[in-house]
Coordinates of C-alpha atoms in Angstrom, one line a residue:
Chain A
X1 CA 22.2 18.1 4.7
X2 CA 21.4 21.3 2.8
X3 CA 18.2 23.2 3.6
X4 CA 17.0 22.5 0.1
X5 CA 17.3 18.8 -0.3
X6 CA 14.1 16.7 -0.7
X7 CA 16.1 13.6 -0.5
X8 CA 19.3 13.5 1.5
X9 CA 21.3 10.3 1.9
X10 CA 24.5 9.9 3.9
X11 CA 26.8 6.9 3.9
X12 CA 24.0 4.5 3.2
X13 CA 24.9 0.8 3.5
X14 CA 22.8 -2.3 3.0
X15 CA 24.2 -5.8 3.6
X16 CA 22.4 -9.0 2.9
X17 CA 24.4 -11.5 5.0
X18 CA 27.8 -11.4 3.4
X19 CA 26.8 -9.5 0.3
X20 CA 27.1 -5.7 0.4
X21 CA 24.4 -4.5 -2.0
X22 CA 24.9 -0.8 -1.2
X23 CA 28.3 0.3 0.0
X24 CA 28.2 3.8 1.3
X25 CA 26.1 6.1 -0.9
X26 CA 25.8 9.9 -0.4
X27 CA 23.4 11.9 -2.4
X28 CA 21.2 14.9 -2.4
X29 CA 18.2 15.6 -4.6
X30 CA 16.8 19.1 -4.9
X31 CA 13.0 20.0 -5.1
X32 CA 11.5 19.7 -8.6
X33 CA 14.4 17.8 -10.0
X34 CA 14.3 14.7 -12.1
X35 CA 17.1 12.6 -10.6
X36 CA 18.2 9.5 -12.4
X37 CA 19.9 6.5 -10.9
X38 CA 21.8 4.9 -13.7
X39 CA 23.5 1.5 -13.6
X40 CA 23.5 -2.1 -14.7
X41 CA 21.3 -4.7 -13.1
X42 CA 22.6 -5.7 -9.7
X43 CA 24.4 -2.4 -9.1
X44 CA 22.3 -1.6 -6.0
X45 CA 19.7 0.7 -7.7
X46 CA 16.6 -1.1 -6.6
X47 CA 17.9 -1.7 -3.1
X48 CA 18.6 2.0 -2.6
X49 CA 15.2 3.0 -3.9
X50 CA 13.5 0.3 -1.7
X51 CA 15.3 1.8 1.3
X52 CA 14.2 5.3 0.5
X53 CA 10.6 4.1 0.1
X54 CA 10.8 2.4 3.6
X55 CA 10.3 -1.1 2.1
X56 CA 13.7 -2.3 3.1
X57 CA 15.6 -1.4 6.2
X58 CA 19.1 0.0 5.9
X59 CA 22.1 -1.6 7.6
X60 CA 23.7 1.7 8.4
X61 CA 23.8 5.4 7.4
X62 CA 21.0 7.8 7.2
X63 CA 18.4 8.9 4.8
X64 CA 15.8 11.7 4.8
X65 CA 12.9 11.9 2.4
X66 CA 10.5 14.9 2.2
X67 CA 11.9 16.1 5.5
X68 CA 11.5 12.9 7.5
X69 CA 13.9 10.2 8.6
X70 CA 13.3 7.0 6.6
X71 CA 14.3 4.7 9.4
X72 CA 12.6 6.5 12.3
X73 CA 9.5 7.9 10.7
X74 CA 8.6 5.5 7.9
X75 CA 4.9 6.3 8.0
X76 CA 5.4 10.0 7.6
X77 CA 7.6 9.3 4.6
X78 CA 5.1 6.8 3.1
X79 CA 2.4 9.4 3.1
X80 CA 4.5 11.9 1.2
X81 CA 5.9 9.7 -1.6
X82 CA 4.4 8.1 -4.6
X83 CA 5.7 4.9 -6.0
X84 CA 5.8 3.2 -9.4
X85 CA 7.4 -0.2 -9.0
X86 CA 9.5 -2.2 -11.3
X87 CA 6.9 -4.9 -11.5
X88 CA 3.3 -4.3 -12.1
X89 CA 1.2 -3.8 -9.0
X90 CA -2.3 -3.1 -10.2
X91 CA -5.3 -5.3 -9.5
X92 CA -6.0 -6.4 -13.0
X93 CA -9.5 -7.6 -12.1
X94 CA -10.6 -4.1 -11.1
X95 CA -11.2 -1.1 -13.4
X96 CA -8.7 1.8 -13.5
X97 CA -11.1 3.9 -11.5
X98 CA -11.5 1.2 -8.8
X99 CA -7.7 0.8 -8.6
X100 CA -7.4 4.6 -8.0
X101 CA -10.3 4.6 -5.5
X102 CA -8.5 1.9 -3.5
X103 CA -5.4 4.0 -3.5
X104 CA -7.2 7.2 -2.5
X105 CA -8.7 5.3 0.5
X106 CA -5.5 3.9 1.8
X107 CA -3.6 7.2 1.2
X108 CA -6.2 9.3 3.0
X109 CA -7.2 11.5 0.0
X110 CA -10.1 13.5 1.5
X111 CA -13.5 12.3 0.5
X112 CA -14.5 15.7 -0.8
X113 CA -11.7 15.9 -3.4
X114 CA -11.4 12.1 -4.1
X115 CA -13.5 11.9 -7.3
X116 CA -12.1 15.2 -8.7
X117 CA -8.5 14.1 -8.0
X118 CA -9.1 10.7 -9.7
X119 CA -10.5 12.4 -12.8
X120 CA -7.5 14.8 -12.9
X121 CA -4.9 12.0 -12.8
X122 CA -6.8 9.9 -15.3
X123 CA -6.8 12.9 -17.7
X124 CA -3.2 13.6 -17.0
X125 CA -2.3 10.1 -18.5
X126 CA -5.1 10.2 -21.1
X127 CA -7.0 7.2 -19.7
X128 CA -10.3 9.0 -19.1
X129 CA -12.2 7.2 -21.8
X130 CA -10.9 3.8 -20.5
X131 CA -11.4 4.6 -16.8
X132 CA -14.1 2.0 -16.4
X133 CA -12.5 -0.8 -18.3
X134 CA -11.0 -3.8 -16.4
X135 CA -7.3 -3.3 -16.2
X136 CA -6.8 -6.8 -17.6
X137 CA -7.8 -5.4 -21.0
X138 CA -5.0 -2.7 -20.9
X139 CA -1.8 -2.8 -22.8
X140 CA 1.5 -2.7 -21.0
X141 CA 2.0 1.0 -21.7
X142 CA -1.5 1.8 -20.4
X143 CA -0.9 -0.1 -17.2
X144 CA 2.3 1.9 -16.7
X145 CA 0.5 5.1 -17.3
X146 CA -2.2 4.1 -14.8
X147 CA 0.5 3.3 -12.2
X148 CA 2.0 6.8 -12.8
X149 CA -1.4 8.3 -12.3
X150 CA -1.8 6.3 -9.1
X151 CA 1.6 7.3 -7.8
X152 CA 0.5 11.0 -8.3
X153 CA -3.0 10.6 -6.9
X154 CA -2.2 11.7 -3.4
X155 CA -0.1 14.6 -4.5
X156 CA 3.2 13.2 -3.3
X157 CA 6.3 15.4 -2.8
X158 CA 8.6 12.8 -4.3
X159 CA 7.6 10.3 -7.0
X160 CA 9.9 7.2 -7.0
X161 CA 10.0 5.2 -10.2
X162 CA 12.0 1.9 -10.3
X163 CA 12.7 1.1 -13.9
X164 CA 9.5 2.7 -15.1
X165 CA 9.7 1.7 -18.7
X166 CA 11.3 -1.8 -18.4
X167 CA 9.9 -4.3 -20.8
X168 CA 8.1 -1.6 -22.9
X169 CA 8.7 -1.0 -26.6
X170 CA 10.7 2.2 -27.5
X171 CA 7.6 4.0 -28.8
X172 CA 5.7 3.4 -25.6
X173 CA 8.8 4.4 -23.6
X174 CA 8.9 7.7 -25.3
X175 CA 5.2 8.2 -24.7
X176 CA 5.6 7.5 -21.0
X177 CA 8.5 9.9 -20.8
X178 CA 6.2 12.6 -22.4
X179 CA 4.2 12.4 -19.1
X180 CA 7.0 12.1 -16.7
X181 CA 9.1 15.0 -18.0
X182 CA 6.2 17.4 -17.4
X183 CA 5.4 16.3 -13.9
X184 CA 7.9 18.5 -11.9
X185 CA 6.9 21.7 -13.7
X186 CA 3.2 21.1 -13.7
X187 CA 2.8 19.5 -10.3
X188 CA 5.8 20.5 -8.3
X189 CA 6.9 17.0 -7.6
X190 CA 10.4 15.7 -7.4
X191 CA 11.2 12.6 -9.4
X192 CA 13.7 10.0 -8.3
X193 CA 14.0 7.1 -10.8
X194 CA 16.3 4.2 -11.6
X195 CA 17.0 3.1 -15.1
X196 CA 19.5 1.1 -17.1
X197 CA 18.5 2.7 -20.4
X198 CA 21.1 5.3 -21.3
X199 CA 18.7 7.2 -23.6
X200 CA 16.3 7.6 -20.8
X201 CA 18.9 9.0 -18.5
X202 CA 19.1 11.9 -20.9
X203 CA 15.7 13.1 -19.7
X204 CA 17.0 13.6 -16.2
X205 CA 18.2 16.9 -14.8
X206 CA 20.9 15.1 -12.9
X207 CA 22.2 11.6 -12.9
X208 CA 24.1 9.4 -10.5
X209 CA 26.0 6.6 -12.0
X210 CA 26.1 3.6 -9.7
X211 CA 28.1 0.4 -10.0
X212 CA 28.9 -2.3 -7.5
X213 CA 26.9 -0.5 -4.8
X214 CA 28.8 2.8 -5.1
X215 CA 28.2 6.1 -6.8
X216 CA 30.8 6.6 -9.5
X217 CA 29.8 10.1 -10.6
X218 CA 27.0 12.6 -10.2
X219 CA 26.1 15.5 -12.5
X220 CA 23.9 16.8 -15.3
X221 CA 24.1 14.7 -18.5
X222 CA 26.3 17.3 -20.1
X223 CA 28.6 17.5 -17.1
X224 CA 29.0 13.8 -17.1
X225 CA 29.6 13.7 -20.9
X226 CA 32.3 16.4 -20.4
X227 CA 34.2 14.0 -18.2
X228 CA 34.8 11.9 -21.3
X229 CA 36.9 14.8 -22.6
X230 CA 36.0 15.2 -26.3
X231 CA 34.7 13.1 -29.1
X232 CA 34.6 9.3 -29.1
X233 CA 36.3 7.6 -32.0
X234 CA 35.8 3.9 -32.7
X235 CA 38.3 2.3 -35.0
X236 CA 38.5 -1.2 -36.5
X237 CA 41.8 -2.1 -38.1
X238 CA 43.2 -5.2 -39.8
X239 CA 45.2 -5.8 -36.6
X240 CA 44.0 -4.0 -33.6
X241 CA 46.8 -5.1 -31.3
X242 CA 49.4 -3.8 -33.7
X243 CA 47.7 -0.5 -34.1
X244 CA 47.0 0.0 -30.4
X245 CA 50.4 1.6 -29.4
X246 CA 50.3 4.0 -32.4
X247 CA 46.8 5.1 -31.7
X248 CA 47.6 5.5 -28.0
X249 CA 50.5 7.7 -28.9
X250 CA 48.5 9.8 -31.3
X251 CA 45.5 10.3 -29.0
X252 CA 47.5 10.7 -25.9
X253 CA 45.3 8.2 -24.0
X254 CA 45.0 4.4 -23.9
X255 CA 42.3 3.1 -26.2
X256 CA 39.7 0.7 -24.7
X257 CA 39.2 -2.6 -26.5
X258 CA 35.5 -3.1 -27.0
X259 CA 34.0 -5.8 -29.1
X260 CA 36.6 -6.1 -31.8
X261 CA 37.1 -2.4 -32.0
X262 CA 39.2 0.2 -30.3
X263 CA 37.6 3.2 -28.7
X264 CA 39.5 6.3 -27.9
X265 CA 38.7 9.8 -26.8
X266 CA 40.2 12.8 -28.6
X267 CA 39.6 16.5 -28.3
X268 CA 38.8 17.0 -32.0
X269 CA 37.8 14.0 -34.0
X270 CA 37.6 15.8 -37.4
X271 CA 41.3 16.5 -37.2
X272 CA 42.3 13.2 -35.7
X273 CA 40.7 10.8 -38.2
X274 CA 42.7 11.8 -41.3
X275 CA 45.9 11.5 -39.3
X276 CA 44.9 8.2 -38.0
X277 CA 44.1 6.7 -41.4
X278 CA 47.5 8.0 -42.7
X279 CA 49.7 7.0 -39.8
X280 CA 48.1 3.9 -38.2
X281 CA 50.5 1.6 -39.9
X282 CA 47.9 -1.1 -40.5
X283 CA 44.8 -1.0 -42.7
X284 CA 42.0 0.9 -41.1
X285 CA 38.7 -0.9 -42.0
X286 CA 36.3 1.4 -40.4
X287 CA 36.2 4.6 -38.4
X288 CA 33.3 6.2 -36.6
X289 CA 33.2 9.2 -34.4
X290 CA 30.5 11.0 -32.4
X291 CA 29.8 13.2 -29.5
X292 CA 30.2 11.3 -26.2
X293 CA 27.1 9.5 -24.8
X294 CA 26.4 8.4 -21.3
X295 CA 27.4 5.0 -22.4
X296 CA 30.9 6.3 -22.9
X297 CA 30.8 7.9 -19.5
X298 CA 29.8 4.6 -18.0
X299 CA 32.5 2.8 -19.9
X300 CA 35.1 5.4 -18.8
X301 CA 34.1 5.1 -15.1
X302 CA 33.8 1.4 -14.9
X303 CA 35.8 0.0 -17.7
X304 CA 32.9 -1.8 -19.2
X305 CA 29.8 -1.0 -21.3
X306 CA 26.3 -0.9 -19.9
X307 CA 24.0 -2.4 -22.5
X308 CA 20.4 -2.9 -22.8
X309 CA 21.0 -6.5 -23.8
X310 CA 22.1 -7.1 -20.2
X311 CA 18.6 -6.8 -19.2
X312 CA 17.3 -8.9 -22.1
X313 CA 16.4 -12.1 -20.2
X314 CA 15.1 -10.1 -17.2
X315 CA 12.9 -8.0 -19.5
X316 CA 11.6 -11.1 -21.1
X317 CA 10.6 -12.6 -17.8
X318 CA 8.9 -9.5 -16.8
X319 CA 6.9 -9.3 -20.0
X320 CA 5.9 -12.9 -19.5
X321 CA 4.9 -12.1 -16.0
X322 CA 2.8 -9.3 -17.2
X323 CA 1.0 -11.4 -19.8
X324 CA 0.4 -14.1 -17.2
X325 CA -0.7 -11.5 -14.6
X326 CA -3.2 -10.3 -17.2
X327 CA -4.7 -13.7 -17.5
X328 CA -5.4 -14.0 -13.8
Chain B
X1 CA 13.3 22.0 5.3
X2 CA 10.3 23.8 6.8
X3 CA 6.7 22.9 6.6
X4 CA 5.8 25.8 4.4
X5 CA 8.5 24.7 1.9
X6 CA 6.8 21.4 1.8
X7 CA 3.3 22.7 1.2
X8 CA 4.6 25.0 -1.5
X9 CA 5.7 22.1 -3.6
X10 CA 2.2 20.7 -3.8
X11 CA -0.5 21.4 -6.3
X12 CA -2.6 24.3 -5.2
X13 CA -5.8 23.7 -3.4
X14 CA -4.8 20.2 -2.3
X15 CA -3.2 20.8 1.0
X16 CA -2.8 17.5 2.9
X17 CA -5.2 16.9 5.8
X18 CA -3.7 16.3 9.2
X19 CA -3.6 12.7 10.2
X20 CA -6.7 11.8 12.2
X21 CA -5.1 9.6 14.8
X22 CA -4.6 5.9 14.2
X23 CA -8.0 4.3 14.5
X24 CA -9.8 6.1 11.7
X25 CA -7.3 5.6 8.9
X26 CA -6.9 1.9 10.0
X27 CA -10.7 1.3 9.9
X28 CA -10.9 3.0 6.5
X29 CA -8.1 0.8 5.2
X30 CA -9.7 -2.3 6.6
X31 CA -12.9 -1.3 4.8
X32 CA -11.3 -0.8 1.4
X33 CA -9.3 -4.0 1.6
X34 CA -12.5 -5.8 2.5
X35 CA -14.4 -4.0 -0.2
X36 CA -11.9 -5.0 -2.9
X37 CA -12.3 -8.6 -2.0
X38 CA -16.1 -8.4 -2.2
X39 CA -15.9 -6.6 -5.5
X40 CA -13.7 -9.3 -7.0
X41 CA -15.9 -12.0 -5.5
X42 CA -19.0 -10.4 -7.0
X43 CA -17.3 -9.9 -10.4
X44 CA -16.4 -13.6 -10.4
X45 CA -19.9 -15.0 -10.0
X46 CA -19.2 -17.9 -12.2
X47 CA -16.6 -19.1 -9.7
X48 CA -19.3 -18.9 -7.1
X49 CA -21.5 -21.3 -9.1
X50 CA -18.6 -23.6 -9.9
X51 CA -17.7 -23.8 -6.2
X52 CA -21.2 -25.3 -5.5
X53 CA -20.2 -28.4 -7.4
X54 CA -18.0 -29.9 -4.7
X55 CA -20.5 -29.7 -1.8
X56 CA -23.3 -31.0 -4.0
X57 CA -21.2 -34.0 -5.0
X58 CA -20.5 -34.7 -1.3
X59 CA -24.0 -34.2 -0.3
X60 CA -25.6 -36.4 -3.0
X61 CA -23.1 -39.0 -3.8
X62 CA -21.3 -39.3 -0.4
X63 CA -24.6 -38.8 1.5
X64 CA -26.5 -41.3 -0.4
X65 CA -23.7 -43.9 -0.8
X66 CA -22.5 -43.9 2.8
X67 CA -26.0 -43.5 4.1
X68 CA -27.1 -46.7 2.3
X69 CA -24.1 -48.6 3.6
X70 CA -24.8 -47.4 7.2
X71 CA -28.4 -48.6 7.2
X72 CA -30.4 -48.3 4.0
X73 CA -30.2 -44.5 4.0
X74 CA -33.4 -44.7 6.1
X75 CA -34.4 -43.5 9.5
X76 CA -32.6 -44.1 12.7
X77 CA -29.3 -42.2 12.5
X78 CA -28.3 -41.2 16.0
X79 CA -31.4 -42.8 17.4
X80 CA -33.8 -40.5 15.6
X81 CA -35.6 -40.4 12.3
X82 CA -32.6 -38.6 10.8
X83 CA -31.0 -40.0 7.7
X84 CA -27.3 -39.6 6.9
X85 CA -27.7 -37.0 4.2
X86 CA -29.6 -34.8 6.7
X87 CA -26.8 -35.4 9.2
X88 CA -24.0 -34.3 6.9
X89 CA -26.0 -31.4 5.4
X90 CA -24.8 -28.9 8.0
X91 CA -21.3 -30.5 7.8
X92 CA -21.2 -29.8 4.1
X93 CA -22.2 -26.2 4.6
X94 CA -19.3 -26.1 7.1
X95 CA -17.0 -27.7 4.6
X96 CA -17.8 -25.1 2.0
X97 CA -17.1 -22.4 4.5
X98 CA -13.8 -24.0 5.6
X99 CA -12.4 -24.3 2.2
X100 CA -13.4 -21.0 0.8
X101 CA -12.4 -19.2 4.0
X102 CA -8.8 -20.5 3.9
X103 CA -8.5 -20.1 0.1
X104 CA -10.1 -16.7 0.2
X105 CA -7.6 -15.4 2.8
X106 CA -4.7 -17.0 1.0
X107 CA -5.4 -14.8 -2.0
X108 CA -2.8 -12.7 -0.2
X109 CA -0.2 -15.0 -1.7
X110 CA -1.6 -14.2 -5.1
X111 CA -1.5 -10.6 -4.4
X112 CA 2.1 -11.0 -3.4
X113 CA 2.9 -13.0 -6.5
X114 CA 1.2 -10.4 -8.8
X115 CA 2.6 -7.4 -7.1
X116 CA -0.6 -5.8 -5.7
X117 CA 0.4 -6.6 -2.1
X118 CA 3.3 -4.1 -2.5
X119 CA 0.8 -1.3 -3.2
X120 CA -0.8 -2.1 0.2
X121 CA 2.3 -2.6 2.1
X122 CA 3.9 0.7 1.2
X123 CA 0.8 2.7 2.0
X124 CA 0.9 4.9 5.1
X125 CA -1.4 2.6 7.0
X126 CA -1.0 0.3 9.9
X127 CA -0.3 -3.1 8.5
X128 CA -2.8 -4.7 10.9
X129 CA -5.4 -3.3 8.5
X130 CA -4.0 -5.7 5.8
X131 CA -4.5 -8.8 8.0
X132 CA -7.8 -7.7 9.4
X133 CA -9.2 -6.5 6.1
X134 CA -8.2 -9.8 4.4
X135 CA -9.5 -11.9 7.2
X136 CA -12.9 -10.2 7.1
X137 CA -13.0 -10.3 3.3
X138 CA -12.3 -14.0 3.2
X139 CA -14.8 -14.6 6.0
X140 CA -17.5 -12.7 4.2
X141 CA -17.0 -14.6 1.0
X142 CA -16.9 -18.0 2.8
X143 CA -20.1 -17.2 4.7
X144 CA -21.9 -16.4 1.5
X145 CA -20.7 -19.6 -0.1
X146 CA -21.9 -21.6 2.8
X147 CA -25.2 -19.9 3.2
X148 CA -26.1 -20.4 -0.5
X149 CA -26.3 -24.1 0.2
X150 CA -29.2 -23.4 2.5
X151 CA -31.4 -23.3 -0.6
X152 CA -30.9 -27.1 -0.7
X153 CA -32.5 -27.6 2.7
X154 CA -35.9 -28.5 1.4
X155 CA -34.4 -31.0 -1.0
X156 CA -32.5 -32.7 1.7
X157 CA -35.5 -32.5 4.0
X158 CA -34.1 -30.2 6.7
X159 CA -36.7 -27.8 7.9
X160 CA -35.5 -24.2 8.5
X161 CA -36.9 -21.7 10.9
X162 CA -36.2 -18.0 11.3
X163 CA -34.3 -18.6 14.5
X164 CA -32.3 -21.4 13.1
X165 CA -31.4 -19.4 10.0
X166 CA -30.3 -16.4 12.1
X167 CA -28.2 -18.7 14.3
X168 CA -26.7 -20.5 11.2
X169 CA -25.7 -17.1 9.9
X170 CA -24.0 -16.1 13.1
X171 CA -22.1 -19.4 13.4
X172 CA -21.2 -19.4 9.7
X173 CA -19.5 -16.1 10.2
X174 CA -17.7 -17.1 13.3
X175 CA -16.4 -20.3 11.7
X176 CA -15.5 -18.4 8.5
X177 CA -13.7 -15.7 10.6
X178 CA -11.7 -18.3 12.6
X179 CA -10.5 -20.1 9.5
X180 CA -9.9 -17.1 7.3
X181 CA -7.7 -15.7 10.1
X182 CA -5.8 -19.0 10.0
X183 CA -5.5 -18.6 6.2
X184 CA -4.1 -15.0 6.6
X185 CA -1.6 -16.3 9.2
X186 CA -0.4 -19.0 6.8
X187 CA -0.2 -16.5 3.9
X188 CA 1.7 -14.0 6.0
X189 CA 4.6 -16.5 6.0
X190 CA 4.2 -17.9 2.5
X191 CA 6.3 -16.2 -0.2
X192 CA 5.1 -18.2 -3.2
X193 CA 2.4 -20.5 -4.3
X194 CA 4.8 -23.4 -3.9
X195 CA 3.7 -24.4 -0.5
X196 CA 0.1 -24.4 -1.4
X197 CA -0.3 -28.1 -2.0
X198 CA 1.4 -28.8 1.4
X199 CA -1.1 -26.6 3.2
X200 CA -3.9 -28.2 1.3
X201 CA -2.9 -31.8 2.2
X202 CA -1.4 -31.3 5.7
X203 CA -3.7 -28.7 7.1
X204 CA -7.0 -28.3 5.3
X205 CA -7.8 -31.9 4.7
X206 CA -7.1 -32.9 8.3
X207 CA -9.1 -29.9 9.6
X208 CA -12.0 -31.0 7.4
X209 CA -12.0 -34.7 8.2
X210 CA -11.5 -34.2 12.0
X211 CA -14.2 -31.5 12.3
X212 CA -17.2 -33.8 12.6
X213 CA -18.7 -32.8 9.3
X214 CA -19.0 -36.4 8.1
X215 CA -19.4 -38.3 11.4
X216 CA -20.4 -37.6 15.0
X217 CA -17.5 -36.9 17.3
X218 CA -18.7 -39.1 20.1
X219 CA -17.4 -42.6 20.9
X220 CA -14.2 -42.3 19.0
X221 CA -10.8 -43.7 20.0
X222 CA -9.0 -41.5 22.5
X223 CA -6.3 -40.3 20.1
X224 CA -8.9 -39.2 17.6
X225 CA -11.1 -37.6 20.3
X226 CA -8.1 -35.4 21.3
X227 CA -7.4 -34.4 17.7
X228 CA -11.0 -33.6 16.9
X229 CA -11.2 -31.3 20.0
X230 CA -8.0 -29.5 18.9
X231 CA -9.5 -28.9 15.5
X232 CA -10.9 -25.4 15.5
X233 CA -13.5 -26.3 12.8
X234 CA -15.2 -28.8 15.2
X235 CA -16.4 -25.8 17.2
X236 CA -18.1 -24.5 14.1
X237 CA -19.5 -27.7 12.6
X238 CA -21.2 -28.7 15.9
X239 CA -23.3 -25.6 16.5
X240 CA -24.2 -25.4 12.8
X241 CA -25.6 -28.9 13.0
X242 CA -27.3 -28.4 16.3
X243 CA -29.2 -25.2 15.5
X244 CA -30.3 -26.6 12.1
X245 CA -31.5 -30.0 13.5
X246 CA -33.0 -28.4 16.5
X247 CA -35.0 -26.1 14.2
X248 CA -36.0 -29.1 12.2
X249 CA -37.6 -30.5 15.4
X250 CA -35.0 -33.1 16.5
X251 CA -35.4 -34.0 20.2
X252 CA -32.8 -32.5 22.5
X253 CA -31.7 -35.9 24.0
X254 CA -31.0 -37.3 20.5
X255 CA -29.2 -34.0 19.6
X256 CA -26.9 -34.4 22.6
X257 CA -25.8 -37.8 21.4
X258 CA -24.4 -36.2 18.2
X259 CA -22.9 -33.1 19.9
X260 CA -19.4 -32.1 20.7
X261 CA -18.4 -33.0 24.2
X262 CA -15.5 -32.6 26.5
X263 CA -15.6 -35.6 28.7
X264 CA -19.3 -36.0 29.3
X265 CA -20.0 -32.3 29.2
X266 CA -22.0 -31.2 26.2
X267 CA -20.6 -27.9 25.2
X268 CA -23.2 -25.1 24.9
X269 CA -23.3 -23.5 21.5
X270 CA -22.4 -20.0 22.9
X271 CA -19.2 -21.5 24.4
X272 CA -18.4 -22.9 21.0
X273 CA -18.9 -19.5 19.5
X274 CA -16.5 -18.0 22.1
X275 CA -13.9 -20.6 21.2
X276 CA -14.1 -19.7 17.5
X277 CA -13.9 -16.0 18.2
X278 CA -10.9 -16.4 20.5
X279 CA -9.1 -18.7 18.1
X280 CA -9.7 -16.2 15.3
X281 CA -8.5 -13.2 17.3
X282 CA -5.4 -14.9 18.5
X283 CA -4.4 -16.3 15.1
X284 CA -5.1 -12.9 13.5
X285 CA -2.9 -11.3 16.1
X286 CA 0.0 -13.5 15.1
X287 CA -0.7 -12.6 11.4
X288 CA -0.6 -8.9 12.3
X289 CA 2.7 -9.4 14.0
X290 CA 4.1 -11.0 10.9
X291 CA 2.9 -8.3 8.6
X292 CA 4.4 -5.5 10.7
X293 CA 7.9 -6.9 10.1
X294 CA 10.0 -5.1 7.6
X295 CA 12.7 -6.8 5.5

């Protein structure tokens, strides 16, 4: 473990009976970083974050958070981390301020600074004017902001967020990110978060791509995109199977079949596309090219796309859960 | 990583205080968990009014109806000038306590369902605070629900004295604590609301019917005598009834004929209080053990 790491994980394994949810993860997170854990549902993201938060016991391996061993000193870890869970965890019958007071009490925020600290975090997420409203009257985005404020209330060293924007609309998601992105600089906190939204991963300083319980790659978004090796060209032809060998020869790599189209990486798309249209041998019905995205990185590493639709039904259930929770 | 590194990453002027042992943080956590329950209880005053309907129904309809069947609803129950409604009045207070204590404590299952329990379970506190705070929260609510019924005493014709009211408060709390601890124990093992109906039918109803709230626990068949003595609520119903009827001027000999006995021995009320307290503490201890387990 390096001297610098706030989170250091070595060969982490979690087995549920026969199922291996996490199969040997190593990672290090530096102070002040926004570290993203990116992967599809069921990849082992939540299990890993739950282990680091001391909610779930690991099967083997070791993990240190904020300088303490997760397995041996869970209480020391708990006092130094803030948590924003995937599912809502506010008491919707209390006001925002009451929720924060509850938190301040169980996290040992000194009585002298309690009120001031609560005001500060409320202001941070712009909920000051709604502080004394019952949480039941809050929108989904406001609840999330309140949970972020709560997670920061006891000035944690690491803030863990498990799918912090799941089930929220894109505008609200951007709004939430407006707060999160500022936290490390303004409050010196390290952020460890999971997401399956590719666009959100772009906000992270570094990303680990996880699939089937293993880390497939770690790096900055740019480093990961560089792995794709150039521009991404998506081609639809009259006969994809017939065109495939030609395209493979021209591009120097095997195209990936994706949803009725062929996707191939080339160093310079602007030069490649005219040649393709001329030499493909079959009619080219559409061509698109763009700079690589994290989606392409994931596709390259795992051979399949990670898509937001995957989470569709789960998101829907969560949203229903929220609505129902609000009516409690 | 060194300590100074860690402090440096925090916001200025907010250095973390050193942990002050185990006891103080635990007590503080118990307090805030209790306080939250009371706050919610107070905020939901309509529920409090609504919850009076059931005991009133029992008292008026059941008391009058069964009282008439037993002997014209008139004097003479248990060899005194007590009518049946007066007899079950303390039992109905006990019933109100019983149901709201177990339900109140089982709100833990709701907290689990709606996520709030997670907020408590990841906090750097001893998890015994969760069980104890919830048990005390449930007990306080149940006690208030039971004691509100005392305003009906003049209507029913049970005379209250300062001493009897003080004793009723004490035993209401002990009964409420014993049963809400039981509720916390059940909730500690229950992952969803699915099992709620089962608990209701196979635990709460038997506890209620066997507790002596509706009939005296003397002269019963042996099998039932045994069950009623196992029922923890019996040790709360009996002292509630005895201190109230004693305060209302019922002769001691008549009172003894209605009381809880083991063999021919009439249990003193202090001993019944000890039984309730011990039951509550042991059951709560088991709940604490369940809460301390990690997945």
